[in-house]
mmCIF file of C-alpha atoms in Angstrom:
data_model
loop_
_atom_site.group_PDB
_atom_site.id
_atom_site.type_symbol
_atom_site.label_atom_id
_atom_site.label_comp_id
_atom_site.label_asym_id
_atom_site.label_seq_id
_atom_site.Cartn_x
_atom_site.Cartn_y
_atom_site.Cartn_z
ATOM 1 C CA UNK K 20 14.144 -14.253 9.641
ATOM 2 C CA UNK K 21 10.685 -12.639 10.346
ATOM 3 C CA UNK K 22 7.568 -13.496 8.318
ATOM 4 C CA UNK K 23 7.480 -10.178 6.490
ATOM 5 C CA UNK K 24 11.015 -10.756 5.343
ATOM 6 C CA UNK K 25 10.117 -14.234 4.068
ATOM 7 C CA UNK K 26 7.188 -12.952 2.048
ATOM 8 C CA UNK K 27 9.394 -10.076 0.659
ATOM 9 C CA UNK K 28 12.089 -12.388 -0.471
ATOM 10 C CA UNK K 29 9.503 -14.611 -2.349
ATOM 11 C CA UNK K 30 8.004 -11.538 -4.086
ATOM 12 C CA UNK K 31 11.422 -10.141 -5.141
ATOM 13 C CA UNK K 32 12.149 -13.397 -6.847
ATOM 14 C CA UNK K 33 9.502 -12.322 -9.484
ATOM 15 C CA UNK K 34 11.574 -9.281 -10.515
ATOM 16 C CA UNK K 35 13.607 -9.797 -13.777
ATOM 17 C CA UNK K 36 16.283 -7.875 -15.429
ATOM 18 C CA UNK K 37 15.100 -4.803 -17.346
ATOM 19 C CA UNK K 38 11.852 -4.457 -15.414
ATOM 20 C CA UNK K 39 10.382 -1.198 -14.218
ATOM 21 C CA UNK K 40 9.349 -1.632 -10.530
ATOM 22 C CA UNK K 41 7.271 0.240 -8.099
ATOM 23 C CA UNK K 42 8.505 0.289 -4.439
ATOM 24 C CA UNK K 43 5.853 0.316 -1.696
ATOM 25 C CA UNK K 44 5.815 1.804 1.640
ATOM 26 C CA UNK K 45 5.775 0.518 5.199
ATOM 27 C CA UNK K 46 7.339 -2.182 7.365
ATOM 28 C CA UNK K 47 6.731 -5.032 4.918
ATOM 29 C CA UNK K 48 7.745 -3.037 1.788
ATOM 30 C CA UNK K 49 10.994 -2.213 3.732
ATOM 31 C CA UNK K 50 12.097 -5.782 3.498
ATOM 32 C CA UNK K 51 11.318 -6.043 -0.215
ATOM 33 C CA UNK K 52 13.433 -2.874 -0.847
ATOM 34 C CA UNK K 53 16.278 -4.455 1.244
ATOM 35 C CA UNK K 54 16.073 -7.648 -0.813
ATOM 36 C CA UNK K 55 16.000 -5.616 -4.106
ATOM 37 C CA UNK K 56 19.100 -3.806 -2.952
ATOM 38 C CA UNK K 57 20.785 -7.091 -2.192
ATOM 39 C CA UNK K 58 20.022 -8.409 -5.715
ATOM 40 C CA UNK K 59 21.204 -5.164 -7.400
ATOM 41 C CA UNK K 60 24.444 -5.374 -5.467
ATOM 42 C CA UNK K 61 25.153 -9.128 -5.455
ATOM 43 C CA UNK K 62 23.549 -10.361 -8.631
ATOM 44 C CA UNK K 63 23.897 -7.214 -10.880
ATOM 45 C CA UNK K 64 20.092 -6.965 -11.227
ATOM 46 C CA UNK K 65 19.353 -4.126 -13.799
ATOM 47 C CA UNK K 66 16.014 -2.442 -13.098
ATOM 48 C CA UNK K 67 14.475 1.046 -12.840
ATOM 49 C CA UNK K 68 12.241 2.007 -10.014
ATOM 50 C CA UNK K 69 9.855 4.640 -8.601
ATOM 51 C CA UNK K 70 8.856 4.939 -4.992
ATOM 52 C CA UNK K 71 5.539 5.599 -3.251
ATOM 53 C CA UNK K 72 6.953 7.651 -0.445
ATOM 54 C CA UNK K 73 9.940 9.806 0.518
ATOM 55 C CA UNK K 74 10.954 7.210 3.074
ATOM 56 C CA UNK K 75 11.055 4.382 0.424
ATOM 57 C CA UNK K 76 12.867 6.586 -1.981
ATOM 58 C CA UNK K 77 15.476 7.519 0.619
ATOM 59 C CA UNK K 78 16.020 3.813 1.483
ATOM 60 C CA UNK K 79 16.320 2.794 -2.206
ATOM 61 C CA UNK K 80 18.978 5.502 -2.912
ATOM 62 C CA UNK K 81 20.900 4.374 0.201
ATOM 63 C CA UNK K 82 20.944 0.807 -1.240
ATOM 64 C CA UNK K 83 21.905 2.194 -4.664
ATOM 65 C CA UNK K 84 18.734 1.038 -6.304
ATOM 66 C CA UNK K 85 18.218 3.148 -9.457
ATOM 67 C CA UNK K 86 15.262 5.634 -8.873
ATOM 68 C CA UNK K 87 13.875 7.558 -11.760
ATOM 69 C CA UNK K 88 11.456 10.545 -12.007
ATOM 70 C CA UNK K 89 7.832 9.483 -12.783
ATOM 71 C CA UNK K 90 8.060 11.528 -15.962
ATOM 72 C CA UNK K 91 10.713 9.006 -17.305
ATOM 73 C CA UNK K 92 8.691 5.824 -16.606
ATOM 74 C CA UNK K 93 5.371 5.722 -18.412
ATOM 75 C CA UNK K 94 4.316 2.393 -16.940
ATOM 76 C CA UNK K 95 5.457 -0.293 -14.544
ATOM 77 C CA UNK K 96 5.939 -3.999 -14.896
ATOM 78 C CA UNK K 97 5.138 -4.640 -11.305
ATOM 79 C CA UNK K 98 4.844 -2.952 -7.865
ATOM 80 C CA UNK K 99 5.650 -4.762 -4.606
ATOM 81 C CA UNK K 100 3.828 -3.436 -1.521
ATOM 82 C CA UNK K 101 2.385 -4.485 1.806
ATOM 83 C CA UNK K 102 -1.238 -4.335 3.073
ATOM 84 C CA UNK K 103 -3.027 -3.944 6.352
ATOM 85 C CA UNK K 104 -5.640 -6.480 5.548
ATOM 86 C CA UNK K 105 -6.422 -8.833 2.625
ATOM 87 C CA UNK K 106 -9.697 -10.710 2.089
ATOM 88 C CA UNK K 107 -10.322 -13.983 0.142
ATOM 89 C CA UNK K 108 -11.079 -12.009 -3.036
ATOM 90 C CA UNK K 109 -7.652 -10.267 -2.637
ATOM 91 C CA UNK K 110 -9.294 -6.898 -1.855
ATOM 92 C CA UNK K 111 -7.145 -4.864 0.496
ATOM 93 C CA UNK K 112 -7.040 -2.197 3.139
ATOM 94 C CA UNK K 113 -3.907 -0.116 2.855
ATOM 95 C CA UNK K 114 -2.614 3.170 4.221
ATOM 96 C CA UNK K 115 -1.426 2.293 7.638
ATOM 97 C CA UNK K 116 1.895 3.924 6.728
ATOM 98 C CA UNK K 117 0.111 7.052 5.379
ATOM 99 C CA UNK K 118 0.997 6.675 1.725
ATOM 100 C CA UNK K 119 -2.321 5.294 0.441
ATOM 101 C CA UNK K 120 -2.804 7.804 -2.384
ATOM 102 C CA UNK K 121 0.695 7.410 -3.901
ATOM 103 C CA UNK K 122 0.448 3.689 -3.411
ATOM 104 C CA UNK K 123 -2.882 3.617 -5.362
ATOM 105 C CA UNK K 124 -1.575 5.827 -8.207
ATOM 106 C CA UNK K 125 1.521 3.642 -8.546
ATOM 107 C CA UNK K 126 -0.447 0.338 -8.287
ATOM 108 C CA UNK K 127 -3.000 1.465 -10.913
ATOM 109 C CA UNK K 128 -0.129 2.094 -13.352
ATOM 110 C CA UNK K 129 1.561 -1.402 -12.876
ATOM 111 C CA UNK K 130 0.833 -4.472 -14.885
ATOM 112 C CA UNK K 131 1.025 -6.527 -11.656
ATOM 113 C CA UNK K 132 0.501 -5.530 -7.982
ATOM 114 C CA UNK K 133 2.237 -8.131 -5.753
ATOM 115 C CA UNK K 134 1.142 -7.785 -2.102
ATOM 116 C CA UNK K 135 3.302 -9.200 0.713
ATOM 117 C CA UNK K 136 1.860 -9.910 4.115
ATOM 118 C CA UNK K 137 2.127 -12.183 7.085
ATOM 119 C CA UNK K 138 -0.782 -14.444 8.112
ATOM 120 C CA UNK K 139 -2.127 -11.970 10.614
ATOM 121 C CA UNK K 140 -3.257 -9.658 7.832
ATOM 122 C CA UNK K 141 -5.366 -12.331 6.112
ATOM 123 C CA UNK K 142 -9.046 -11.886 7.077
ATOM 124 C CA UNK K 143 -12.564 -13.108 6.006
ATOM 125 C CA UNK K 144 -14.020 -9.627 5.932
ATOM 126 C CA UNK K 145 -12.222 -6.321 5.733
ATOM 127 C CA UNK K 146 -12.765 -3.730 8.426
ATOM 128 C CA UNK K 147 -11.155 -4.723 11.722
ATOM 129 C CA UNK K 148 -8.201 -2.463 10.738
ATOM 130 C CA UNK K 149 -9.258 1.188 10.692
ATOM 131 C CA UNK K 150 -9.752 2.357 7.124
ATOM 132 C CA UNK K 151 -7.575 5.294 6.256
ATOM 133 C CA UNK K 152 -9.091 8.120 4.220
ATOM 134 C CA UNK K 153 -6.911 10.896 2.889
ATOM 135 C CA UNK K 154 -8.552 14.345 3.233
ATOM 136 C CA UNK K 155 -7.510 17.773 2.004
ATOM 137 C CA UNK K 156 -6.950 20.321 4.837
ATOM 138 C CA UNK K 157 -9.464 22.913 3.427
ATOM 139 C CA UNK K 158 -12.635 22.697 5.352
ATOM 140 C CA UNK K 159 -11.540 19.332 6.694
ATOM 141 C CA UNK K 160 -14.033 19.572 9.590
ATOM 142 C CA UNK K 161 -16.903 19.390 7.155
ATOM 143 C CA UNK K 162 -15.313 16.415 5.396
ATOM 144 C CA UNK K 163 -14.975 14.653 8.757
ATOM 145 C CA UNK K 164 -18.620 15.338 9.450
ATOM 146 C CA UNK K 165 -19.544 13.831 6.063
ATOM 147 C CA UNK K 166 -17.542 10.696 7.019
ATOM 148 C CA UNK K 167 -19.530 10.519 10.289
ATOM 149 C CA UNK K 168 -22.862 10.753 8.549
ATOM 150 C CA UNK K 169 -21.639 7.764 6.434
ATOM 151 C CA UNK K 170 -21.223 5.858 9.638
ATOM 152 C CA UNK K 171 -17.416 5.636 9.357
ATOM 153 C CA UNK K 172 -16.509 6.797 12.932
ATOM 154 C CA UNK K 173 -13.495 8.771 11.824
ATOM 155 C CA UNK K 174 -10.603 10.051 13.897
ATOM 156 C CA UNK K 175 -7.750 12.225 12.705
ATOM 157 C CA UNK K 176 -4.475 10.366 12.755
ATOM 158 C CA UNK K 177 -2.010 11.917 15.179
ATOM 159 C CA UNK K 178 1.798 11.261 15.180
ATOM 160 C CA UNK K 179 4.110 12.628 17.857
ATOM 161 C CA UNK K 180 1.270 14.640 19.387
ATOM 162 C CA UNK K 181 0.475 16.452 16.165
ATOM 163 C CA UNK K 182 -1.863 15.942 13.312
ATOM 164 C CA UNK K 183 -0.385 13.535 10.861
ATOM 165 C CA UNK K 184 0.390 15.099 7.400
ATOM 166 C CA UNK K 185 0.988 12.920 4.304
ATOM 167 C CA UNK K 186 3.791 13.488 1.741
ATOM 168 C CA UNK K 187 1.034 15.164 -0.291
ATOM 169 C CA UNK K 188 0.261 17.663 2.475
ATOM 170 C CA UNK K 189 -3.087 16.117 3.462
ATOM 171 C CA UNK K 190 -4.587 14.601 6.497
ATOM 172 C CA UNK K 191 -5.582 11.097 7.281
ATOM 173 C CA UNK K 192 -8.924 10.160 8.945
ATOM 174 C CA UNK K 193 -8.826 6.643 10.311
ATOM 175 C CA UNK K 194 -12.284 5.167 10.092
ATOM 176 C CA UNK K 195 -13.452 2.587 12.667
ATOM 177 C CA UNK K 196 -15.876 0.435 10.726
ATOM 178 C CA UNK K 197 -15.168 -2.944 12.186
ATOM 179 C CA UNK K 198 -16.846 -4.873 9.390
ATOM 180 C CA UNK K 199 -17.092 -3.702 5.781
ATOM 181 C CA UNK K 200 -20.036 -5.657 4.116
ATOM 182 C CA UNK K 201 -19.727 -4.148 0.675
ATOM 183 C CA UNK K 202 -16.192 -2.909 0.021
ATOM 184 C CA UNK K 203 -16.676 -1.760 -3.595
ATOM 185 C CA UNK K 204 -19.718 0.279 -2.582
ATOM 186 C CA UNK K 205 -18.009 1.926 0.350
ATOM 187 C CA UNK K 206 -15.111 2.890 -1.869
ATOM 188 C CA UNK K 207 -17.405 4.679 -4.186
ATOM 189 C CA UNK K 208 -19.319 6.396 -1.429
ATOM 190 C CA UNK K 209 -16.171 7.648 0.266
ATOM 191 C CA UNK K 210 -14.687 9.014 -2.989
ATOM 192 C CA UNK K 211 -17.873 10.965 -3.749
ATOM 193 C CA UNK K 212 -17.409 13.078 -0.605
ATOM 194 C CA UNK K 213 -15.851 16.441 -1.638
ATOM 195 C CA UNK K 214 -12.660 16.887 0.308
ATOM 196 C CA UNK K 215 -11.788 13.122 0.251
ATOM 197 C CA UNK K 216 -8.764 12.591 -1.993
ATOM 198 C CA UNK K 217 -8.912 8.771 -1.832
ATOM 199 C CA UNK K 218 -9.276 5.910 0.622
ATOM 200 C CA UNK K 219 -7.410 2.876 1.595
ATOM 201 C CA UNK K 220 -9.739 0.331 -0.066
ATOM 202 C CA UNK K 221 -7.877 -1.352 -2.997
ATOM 203 C CA UNK K 222 -10.556 -3.265 -4.962
ATOM 204 C CA UNK K 223 -9.618 -5.687 -7.719
ATOM 205 C CA UNK K 224 -6.053 -4.292 -7.848
ATOM 206 C CA UNK K 225 -3.818 -7.035 -6.315
ATOM 207 C CA UNK K 226 -2.603 -9.576 -8.848
ATOM 208 C CA UNK K 227 -0.836 -11.839 -6.365
ATOM 209 C CA UNK K 228 -0.811 -11.994 -2.600
ATOM 210 C CA UNK K 229 2.062 -13.696 -0.905
ATOM 211 C CA UNK K 230 1.262 -14.764 2.692
ATOM 212 C CA UNK K 231 4.053 -15.899 5.028
ATOM 213 C CA UNK K 232 2.716 -18.299 7.666
ATOM 214 C CA UNK K 233 3.965 -18.900 11.151
ATOM 215 C CA UNK K 234 4.932 -22.568 10.301
ATOM 216 C CA UNK K 235 7.439 -21.210 7.771
ATOM 217 C CA UNK K 236 5.300 -21.983 4.661
ATOM 218 C CA UNK K 237 4.459 -19.341 1.976
ATOM 219 C CA UNK K 238 0.930 -19.162 0.502
ATOM 220 C CA UNK K 239 0.822 -17.605 -2.896
ATOM 221 C CA UNK K 240 -2.675 -16.477 -3.898
ATOM 222 C CA UNK K 241 -3.381 -15.469 -7.461
ATOM 223 C CA UNK K 242 -6.353 -13.410 -8.635
ATOM 224 C CA UNK K 243 -8.872 -15.668 -10.347
#
């Protein structure tokens, strides 16, 4: 069993009958959805869910996890998702899977955001992982130039030789910052740029971070 799967199983233990649950996106969230599907099938777990990406929604339907339209779920009890980096204050970089906007919308409408990672994602300071910024296509060259002026060293994300397009029809600029000294300030500066939809800094949003360690232990970190 890999570390991501270990962390996912621990997180899914926190889901109770009757809960409304947000399903994250990416390689770690994949294992959480798999474990939720197992509980639904084998334990008769009764929940309602929404998904942060088409890929996660498709997987949930395949596993017969009840998926509802957002219009039918006003609020979520918890969301389980992964992260690309997490610092000691439980601030995050997310968006490596390209679903940062949907993930942030779902997380902000959840009573709890449970993040699952392996120990390689735990860092002292955010920034080694390139920070994703979602950008509207209109005049995107100007938005990229504004990111450059901010010192973000942005590069358009490419997939299969073509510019990556999110489920929302937007582009992703991956910003090579290396070390983010003031993550809350940078989040505000990025979102003030016209053309930026949102960015992958999740500040003061995670309630619990579950870290699977290479020695087989699980480190559960709660927001203070």
